[in-house]
Coordinates of C-alpha atoms and ligand atoms in Angstrom, one line a residue:
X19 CA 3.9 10.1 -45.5
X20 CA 0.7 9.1 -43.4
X21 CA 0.9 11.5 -40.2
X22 CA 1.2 9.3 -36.5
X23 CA -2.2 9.1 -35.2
X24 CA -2.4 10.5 -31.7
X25 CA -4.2 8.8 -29.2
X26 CA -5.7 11.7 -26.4
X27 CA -4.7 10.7 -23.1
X28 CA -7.4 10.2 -20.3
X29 CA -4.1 10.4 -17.6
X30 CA -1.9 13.2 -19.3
X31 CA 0.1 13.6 -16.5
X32 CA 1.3 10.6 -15.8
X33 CA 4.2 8.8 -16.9
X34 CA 5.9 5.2 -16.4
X35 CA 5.3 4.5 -12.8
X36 CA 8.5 5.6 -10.4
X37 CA 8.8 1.7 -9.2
X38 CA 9.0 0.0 -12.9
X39 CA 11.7 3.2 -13.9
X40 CA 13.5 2.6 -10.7
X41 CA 13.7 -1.1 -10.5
X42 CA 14.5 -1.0 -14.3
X43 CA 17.7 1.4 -13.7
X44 CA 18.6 -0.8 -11.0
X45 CA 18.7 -3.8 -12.5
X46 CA 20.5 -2.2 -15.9
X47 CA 23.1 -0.4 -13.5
X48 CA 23.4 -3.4 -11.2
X49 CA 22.4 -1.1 -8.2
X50 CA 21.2 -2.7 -4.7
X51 CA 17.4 -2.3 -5.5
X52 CA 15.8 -0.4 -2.6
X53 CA 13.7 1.4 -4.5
X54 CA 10.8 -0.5 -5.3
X55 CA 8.6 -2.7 -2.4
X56 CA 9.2 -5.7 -2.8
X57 CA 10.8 -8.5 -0.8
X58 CA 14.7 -9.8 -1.7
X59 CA 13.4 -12.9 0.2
X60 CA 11.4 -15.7 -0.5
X61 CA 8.2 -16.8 0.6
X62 CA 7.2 -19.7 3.0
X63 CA 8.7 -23.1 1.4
X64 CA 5.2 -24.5 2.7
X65 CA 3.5 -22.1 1.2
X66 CA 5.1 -23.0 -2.3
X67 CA 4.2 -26.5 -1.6
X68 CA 1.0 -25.8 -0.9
X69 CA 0.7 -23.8 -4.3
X70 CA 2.1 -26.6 -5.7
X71 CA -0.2 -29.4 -4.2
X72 CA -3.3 -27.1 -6.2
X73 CA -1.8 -26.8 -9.1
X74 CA -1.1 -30.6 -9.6
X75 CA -4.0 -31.4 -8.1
X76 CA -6.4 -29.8 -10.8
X77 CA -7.2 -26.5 -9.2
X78 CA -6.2 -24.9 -12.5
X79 CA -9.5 -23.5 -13.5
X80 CA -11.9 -19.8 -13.3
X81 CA -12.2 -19.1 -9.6
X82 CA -15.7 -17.8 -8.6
X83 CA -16.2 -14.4 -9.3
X84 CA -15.8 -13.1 -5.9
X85 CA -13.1 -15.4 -4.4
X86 CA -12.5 -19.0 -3.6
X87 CA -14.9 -19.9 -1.0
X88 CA -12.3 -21.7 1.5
X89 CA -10.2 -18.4 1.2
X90 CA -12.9 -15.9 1.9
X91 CA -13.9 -17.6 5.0
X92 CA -10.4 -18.2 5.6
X93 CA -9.9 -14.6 5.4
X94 CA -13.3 -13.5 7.6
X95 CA -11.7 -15.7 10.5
X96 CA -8.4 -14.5 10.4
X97 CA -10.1 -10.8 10.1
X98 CA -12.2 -11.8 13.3
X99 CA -9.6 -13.0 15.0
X100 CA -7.1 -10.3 14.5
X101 CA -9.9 -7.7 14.8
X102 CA -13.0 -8.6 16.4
X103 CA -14.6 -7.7 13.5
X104 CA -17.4 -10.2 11.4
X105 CA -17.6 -9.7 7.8
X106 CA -19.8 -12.8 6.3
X107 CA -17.5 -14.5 3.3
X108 CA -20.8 -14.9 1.6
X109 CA -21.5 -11.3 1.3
X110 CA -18.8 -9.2 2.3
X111 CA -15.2 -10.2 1.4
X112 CA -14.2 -10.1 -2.1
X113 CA -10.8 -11.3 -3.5
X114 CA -9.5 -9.1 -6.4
X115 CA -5.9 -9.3 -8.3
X116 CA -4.1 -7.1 -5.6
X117 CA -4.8 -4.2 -3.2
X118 CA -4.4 -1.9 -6.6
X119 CA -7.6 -3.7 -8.4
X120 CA -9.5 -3.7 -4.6
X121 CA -8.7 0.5 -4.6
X122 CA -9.6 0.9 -8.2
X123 CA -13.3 -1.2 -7.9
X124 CA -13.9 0.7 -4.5
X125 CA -13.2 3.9 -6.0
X126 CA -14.8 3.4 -9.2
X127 CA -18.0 1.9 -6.9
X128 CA -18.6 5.1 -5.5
X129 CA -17.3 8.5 -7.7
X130 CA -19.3 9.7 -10.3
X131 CA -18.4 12.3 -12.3
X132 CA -17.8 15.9 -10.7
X133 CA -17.5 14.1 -7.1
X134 CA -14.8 15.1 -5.0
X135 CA -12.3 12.8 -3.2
X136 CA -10.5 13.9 0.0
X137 CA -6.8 12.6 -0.7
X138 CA -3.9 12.8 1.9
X139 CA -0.6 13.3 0.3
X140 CA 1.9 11.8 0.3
X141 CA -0.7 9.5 -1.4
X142 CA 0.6 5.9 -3.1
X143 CA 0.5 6.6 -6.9
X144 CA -2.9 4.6 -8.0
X145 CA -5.3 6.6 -5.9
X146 CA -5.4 9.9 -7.9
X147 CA -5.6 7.9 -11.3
X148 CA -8.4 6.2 -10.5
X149 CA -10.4 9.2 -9.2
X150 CA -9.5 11.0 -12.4
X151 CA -10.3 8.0 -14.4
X152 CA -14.4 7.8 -12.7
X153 CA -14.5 11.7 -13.4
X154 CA -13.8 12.6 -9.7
X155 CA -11.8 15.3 -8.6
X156 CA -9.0 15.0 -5.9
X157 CA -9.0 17.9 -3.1
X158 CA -5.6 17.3 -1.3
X159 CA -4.9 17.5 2.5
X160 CA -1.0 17.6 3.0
X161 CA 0.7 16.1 5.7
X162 CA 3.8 18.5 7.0
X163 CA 7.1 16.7 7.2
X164 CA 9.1 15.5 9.1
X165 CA 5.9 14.2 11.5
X166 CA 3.3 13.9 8.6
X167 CA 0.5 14.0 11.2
X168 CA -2.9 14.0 10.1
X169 CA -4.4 17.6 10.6
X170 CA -8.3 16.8 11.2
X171 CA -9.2 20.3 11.2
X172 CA -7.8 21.2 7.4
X173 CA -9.2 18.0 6.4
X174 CA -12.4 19.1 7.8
X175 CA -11.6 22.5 5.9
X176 CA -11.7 20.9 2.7
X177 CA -15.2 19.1 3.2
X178 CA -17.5 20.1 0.7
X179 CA -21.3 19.1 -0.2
X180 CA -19.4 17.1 -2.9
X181 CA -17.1 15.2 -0.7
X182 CA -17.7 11.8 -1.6
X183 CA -14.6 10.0 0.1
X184 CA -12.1 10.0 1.8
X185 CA -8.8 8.0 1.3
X186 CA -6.7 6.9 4.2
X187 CA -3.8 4.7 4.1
X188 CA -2.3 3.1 7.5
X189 CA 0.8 1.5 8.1
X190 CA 1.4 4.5 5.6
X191 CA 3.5 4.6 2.4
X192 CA 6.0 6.0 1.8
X193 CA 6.4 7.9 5.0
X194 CA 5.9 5.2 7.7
X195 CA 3.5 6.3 9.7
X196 CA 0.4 5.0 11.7
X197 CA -3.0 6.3 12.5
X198 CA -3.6 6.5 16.2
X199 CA -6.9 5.9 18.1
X200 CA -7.3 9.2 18.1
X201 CA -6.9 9.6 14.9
X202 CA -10.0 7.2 14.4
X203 CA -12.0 9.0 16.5
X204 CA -11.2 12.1 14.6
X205 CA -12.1 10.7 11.5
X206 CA -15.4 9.3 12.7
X207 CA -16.3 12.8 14.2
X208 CA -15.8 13.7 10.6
X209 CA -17.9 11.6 8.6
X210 CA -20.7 11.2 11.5
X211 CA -23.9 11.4 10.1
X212 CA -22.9 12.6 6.5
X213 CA -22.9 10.2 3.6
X214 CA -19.1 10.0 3.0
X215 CA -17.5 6.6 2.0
X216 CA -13.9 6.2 3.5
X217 CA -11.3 3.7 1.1
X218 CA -8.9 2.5 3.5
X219 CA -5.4 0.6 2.2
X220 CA -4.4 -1.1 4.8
X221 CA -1.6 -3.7 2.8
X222 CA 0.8 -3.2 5.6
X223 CA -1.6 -4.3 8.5
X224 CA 1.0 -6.7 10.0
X225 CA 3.7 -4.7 9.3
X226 CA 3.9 -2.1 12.5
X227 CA 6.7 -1.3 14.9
X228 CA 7.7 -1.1 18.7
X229 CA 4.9 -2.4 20.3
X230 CA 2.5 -0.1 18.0
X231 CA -0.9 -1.8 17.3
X232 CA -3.2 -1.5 13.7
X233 CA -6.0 0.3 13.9
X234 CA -7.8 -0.9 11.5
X235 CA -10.9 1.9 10.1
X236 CA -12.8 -1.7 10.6
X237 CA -12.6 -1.0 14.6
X238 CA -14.6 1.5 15.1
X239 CA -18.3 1.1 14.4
X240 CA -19.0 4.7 12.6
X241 CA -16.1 3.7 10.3
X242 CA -16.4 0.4 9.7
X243 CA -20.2 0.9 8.0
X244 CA -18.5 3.0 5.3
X245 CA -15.6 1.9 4.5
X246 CA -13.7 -0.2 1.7
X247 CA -11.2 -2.4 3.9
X248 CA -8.1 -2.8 1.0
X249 CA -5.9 -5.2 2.0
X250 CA -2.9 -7.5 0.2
X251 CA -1.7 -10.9 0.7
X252 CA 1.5 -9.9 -1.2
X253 CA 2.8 -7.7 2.0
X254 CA 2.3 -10.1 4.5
X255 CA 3.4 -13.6 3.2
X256 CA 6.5 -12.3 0.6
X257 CA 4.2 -12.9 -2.4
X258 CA 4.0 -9.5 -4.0
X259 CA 3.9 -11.0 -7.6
X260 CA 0.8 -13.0 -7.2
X261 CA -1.3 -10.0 -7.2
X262 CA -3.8 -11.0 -4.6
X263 CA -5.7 -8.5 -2.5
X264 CA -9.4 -8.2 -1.1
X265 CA -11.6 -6.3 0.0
X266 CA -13.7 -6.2 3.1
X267 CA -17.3 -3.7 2.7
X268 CA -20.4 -4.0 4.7
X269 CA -22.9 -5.9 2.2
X270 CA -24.4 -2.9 0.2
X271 CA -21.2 -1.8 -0.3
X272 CA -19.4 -4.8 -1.6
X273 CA -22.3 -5.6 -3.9
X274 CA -21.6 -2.7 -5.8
X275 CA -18.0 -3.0 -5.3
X276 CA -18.5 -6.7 -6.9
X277 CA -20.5 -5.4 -9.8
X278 CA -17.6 -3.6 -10.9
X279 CA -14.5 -6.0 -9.9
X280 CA -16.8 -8.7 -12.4
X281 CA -16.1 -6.6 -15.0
X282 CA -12.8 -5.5 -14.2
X283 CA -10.6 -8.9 -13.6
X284 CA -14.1 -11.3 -13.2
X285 CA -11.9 -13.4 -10.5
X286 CA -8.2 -13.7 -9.6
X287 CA -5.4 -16.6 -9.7
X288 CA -7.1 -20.0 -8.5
X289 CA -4.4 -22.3 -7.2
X290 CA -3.0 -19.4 -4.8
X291 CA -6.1 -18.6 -3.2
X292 CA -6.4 -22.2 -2.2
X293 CA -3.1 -22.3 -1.2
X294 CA -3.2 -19.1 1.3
X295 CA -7.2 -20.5 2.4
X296 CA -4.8 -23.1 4.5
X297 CA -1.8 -20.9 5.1
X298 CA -4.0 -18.4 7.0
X299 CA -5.0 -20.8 9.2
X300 CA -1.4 -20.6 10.7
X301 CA -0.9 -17.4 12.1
X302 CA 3.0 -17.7 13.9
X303 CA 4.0 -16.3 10.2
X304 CA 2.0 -12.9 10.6
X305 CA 2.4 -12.5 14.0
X306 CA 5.8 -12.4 14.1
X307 CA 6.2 -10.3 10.9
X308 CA 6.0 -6.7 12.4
X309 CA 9.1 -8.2 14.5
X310 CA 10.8 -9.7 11.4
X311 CA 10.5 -6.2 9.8
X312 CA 11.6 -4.2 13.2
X313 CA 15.1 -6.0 13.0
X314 CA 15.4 -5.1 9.1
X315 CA 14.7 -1.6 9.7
X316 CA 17.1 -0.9 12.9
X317 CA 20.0 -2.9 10.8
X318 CA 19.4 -0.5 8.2
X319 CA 18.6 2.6 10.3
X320 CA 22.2 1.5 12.6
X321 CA 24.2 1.4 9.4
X322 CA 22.5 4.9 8.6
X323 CA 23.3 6.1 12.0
X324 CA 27.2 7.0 10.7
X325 CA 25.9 8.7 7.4
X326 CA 24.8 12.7 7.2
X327 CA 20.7 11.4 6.3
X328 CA 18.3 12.2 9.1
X329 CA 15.3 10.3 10.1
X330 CA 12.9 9.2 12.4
X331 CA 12.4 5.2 12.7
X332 CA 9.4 4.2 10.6
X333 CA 6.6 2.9 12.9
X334 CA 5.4 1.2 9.7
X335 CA 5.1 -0.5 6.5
X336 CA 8.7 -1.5 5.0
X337 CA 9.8 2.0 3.9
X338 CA 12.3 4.2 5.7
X339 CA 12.4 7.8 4.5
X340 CA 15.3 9.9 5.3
X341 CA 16.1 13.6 4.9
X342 CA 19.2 14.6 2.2
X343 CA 19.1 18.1 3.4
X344 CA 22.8 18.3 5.2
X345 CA 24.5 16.5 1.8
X346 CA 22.9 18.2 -1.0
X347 CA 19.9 20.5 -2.6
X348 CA 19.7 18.3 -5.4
X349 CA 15.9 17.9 -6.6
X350 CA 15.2 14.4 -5.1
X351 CA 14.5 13.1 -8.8
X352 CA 17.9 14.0 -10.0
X353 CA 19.5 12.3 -6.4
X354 CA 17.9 9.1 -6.9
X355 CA 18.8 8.3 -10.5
X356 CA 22.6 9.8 -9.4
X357 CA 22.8 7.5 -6.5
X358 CA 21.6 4.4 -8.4
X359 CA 24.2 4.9 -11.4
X360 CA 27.1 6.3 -9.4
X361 CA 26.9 4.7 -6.0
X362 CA 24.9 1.4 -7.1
X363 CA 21.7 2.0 -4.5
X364 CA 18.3 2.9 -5.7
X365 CA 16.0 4.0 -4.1
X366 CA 12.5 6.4 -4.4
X367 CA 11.8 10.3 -4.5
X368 CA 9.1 11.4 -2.6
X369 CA 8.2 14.1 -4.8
X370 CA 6.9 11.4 -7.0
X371 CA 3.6 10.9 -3.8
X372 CA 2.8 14.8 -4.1
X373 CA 0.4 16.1 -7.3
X374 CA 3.1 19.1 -7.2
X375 CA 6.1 17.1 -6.9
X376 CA 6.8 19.4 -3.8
X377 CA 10.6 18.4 -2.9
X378 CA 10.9 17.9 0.7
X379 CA 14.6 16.6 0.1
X380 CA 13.5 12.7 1.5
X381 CA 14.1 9.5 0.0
X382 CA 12.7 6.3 0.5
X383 CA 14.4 3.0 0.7
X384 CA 12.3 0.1 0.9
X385 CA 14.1 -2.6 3.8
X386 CA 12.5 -5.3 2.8
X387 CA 15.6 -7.0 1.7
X388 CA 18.4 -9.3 2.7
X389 CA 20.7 -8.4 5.0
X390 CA 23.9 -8.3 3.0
X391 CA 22.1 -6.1 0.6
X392 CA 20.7 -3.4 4.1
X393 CA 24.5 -3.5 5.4
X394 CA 25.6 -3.1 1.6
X395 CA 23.8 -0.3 1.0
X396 CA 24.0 1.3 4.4
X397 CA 28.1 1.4 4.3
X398 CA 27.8 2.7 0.6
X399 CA 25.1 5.6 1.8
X400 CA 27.2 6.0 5.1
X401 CA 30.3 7.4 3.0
X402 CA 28.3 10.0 1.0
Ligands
PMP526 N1 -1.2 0.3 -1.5 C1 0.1 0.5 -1.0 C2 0.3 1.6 0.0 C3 1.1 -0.2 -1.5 O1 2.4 0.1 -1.1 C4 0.9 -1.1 -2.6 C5 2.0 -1.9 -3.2 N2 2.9 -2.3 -2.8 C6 -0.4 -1.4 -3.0 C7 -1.4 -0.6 -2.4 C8 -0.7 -2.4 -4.0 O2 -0.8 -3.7 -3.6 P1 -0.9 -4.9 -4.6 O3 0.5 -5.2 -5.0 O4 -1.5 -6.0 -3.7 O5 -1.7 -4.5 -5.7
LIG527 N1 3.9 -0.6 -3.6 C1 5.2 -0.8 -4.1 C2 6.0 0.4 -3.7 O1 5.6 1.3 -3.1 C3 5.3 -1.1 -5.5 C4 4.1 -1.6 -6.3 C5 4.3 -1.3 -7.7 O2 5.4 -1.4 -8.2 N2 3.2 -0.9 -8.3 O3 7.2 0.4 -4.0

């Protein structure tokens, strides 16, 4: 009998992500998905249309290599709008199939082997792969629960001669958190006159709470020269499965980042970008989103209110993470997958965002959903 051929693994210790094994559970236990971030909703009906008008209208085929041109200037506006900030759609905005390609081009544009990338955990789950993946090494900084607040002085700790970058993530996920001014000004202090790059995900930019504002790395002048601006189209207009994303880079830094993302994807999904190059011209839909996402979170957060979770409101993102600690010691692995086949709600450990899968007791539902499914779910949570 001919013997199975093994194929070595370049990511041994990684598995099926926890969103496709959560939403798969979900939908095979019929379970109120608020595991995985994504919107319940729909997008814009104009927006459709306006996909719609492209793709009857012959706008079917390759789109350049770094973006349709109408979107990445589009996009600069919006950016300088919202921001103050110029990036030249020529030079310095590229559009790439979701934030995940945008992190994986900036991080593959700047790690070579043996480089060492400062990583905050909770981290999302692509960062770490794609260091490994470019040879880099991830030295961790971990955030303390229940605040997460950014330490500057360990992170200065771990600064080495071989720091290459740092990762930062604002509206953060999955614990709903926002950098501060001051936290920007750490940073910079940081990085000041050394050659580190700083990768910034940003996807929940428009998604902040009670009168909390974005600070975007691109705001402050000793940032904004070194860093990768990652950002996602999906978050902001209820899109997440057209995969579009950008990223805004000084000029020597995107044309590096653009040597790679040619090779990666070559260019992403025409008719959309064409379609969100008008819709971003209107912006009543982003402005009012951080609002739209407040009232989701304090339905769900009031229907929490009679359960035994604790939590802090998110300030951020569409994730709410609560503390299990007064109804069970259950690993939070083993408490998600119970709760989604005996109780019918799903939602994410946060184990799964630490290399150690340290177990804080916390889950994370996402509240991007309808609000049958929120009060659902809370009055089924609310009785555990
Ligand atoms: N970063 C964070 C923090 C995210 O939550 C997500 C996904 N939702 C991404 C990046 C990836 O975005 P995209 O779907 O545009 O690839
Ligand atoms: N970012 C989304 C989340 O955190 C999921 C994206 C994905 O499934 N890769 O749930």
């Amino acid at each position: 009998m001919q013997k199975e051929k093994l194929l070595p693994s370049k990511l041994p210790y990684v598995g099926t992500t926890i969103f496709t094994v959560m939403s798969g559970l979900a939908t095979r236990e019929g379970a109120h998905n608020l595991s995985q971030g994504f919107p319940s909703f729909d997008c814009s009906p104009r927006l459709s249309e306006l996909v719609s008008h492209y793709v009857k209208n012959g706008y079917n085929q390759y789109a350049p290599m770094s973006g349709v041109p109408a979107f990445r200037e589009s996009l600069a506006e919006k950016t300088s709008r919202v921001y103050g900030v110029d990036y030249d759609p020529e030079t310095e905005v590229t559009i790439t199939s979701g934030a995940t390609e945008a992190i994986f081009c900036a991080v593959t544009a700047v790690v070579y082997p043996g480089d060492e990338v400062i990583v905050l955990e909770p981290a999302y789950d692509s960062y770490v792969p794609a260091i490994d993946l470019n040879g880099g090494v991830a030295v961790y900084v971990t955030l303390d629960s229940p605040e997460f607040k950014i330490d500057w002085q360990r992170v200065k700790e771990r600064i080495s001669p071989k720091t290459k970058a740092i990762m930062v993530n604002t509206p953060h996920n999955p614990v709903g958190t926002v950098f501060s001014k001051e936290d920007l000004n750490a940073l910079a202090d940081l990085v000041r006159d050394t050659d580190i790059y700083i990768i910034s995900d940003e996807v929940y930019e428009h998604i902040v709470f009670d009168g909390a504002v974005h600070h975007s790395m691109m705001t402050h002048p000793v940032l904004q020269e070194r860093t990768f601006v990652c950002g996602s189209l999906g978050k902001t207009y209820h899109t997440t499965g057209w995969k579009i994303g950008y990223c805004l880079a000084p000029k020597a830094l995107s044309k590096e980042f653009r040597r790679i993302h040619q090779y990666i994807t070559f260019s992403t999904v025409t008719p959309m970008q064409y379609a969100l190059a008008d819709f971003l011209k209107l912006p009543e839909h982003y402005e009012q989103l951080g609002a739209f996402y407040q009232r989701k979170r304090d339905r769900f957060n009031e229907a929490l209110k009679a359960s035994r979770f604790r939590f802090t409101p998110s300030k951020g993102s569409f994730f709410q993470i609560v503390s299990y600690r007064a109804i069970t010691d259950e690993y939070d692995y083993d408490l998600a997958i119970r709760l989604t086949k005996e109780i019918k709600v799903a939602s994410v450990p946060v184990s799964v965002f630490y290399a150690d899968k340290k177990d804080d007791k916390l889950l994370r539902f996402c509240f991007a959903k309808d609000d049958e499914i929120l009060d659902k779910a809370g009055e089924i949570l609310s009785k555990l």
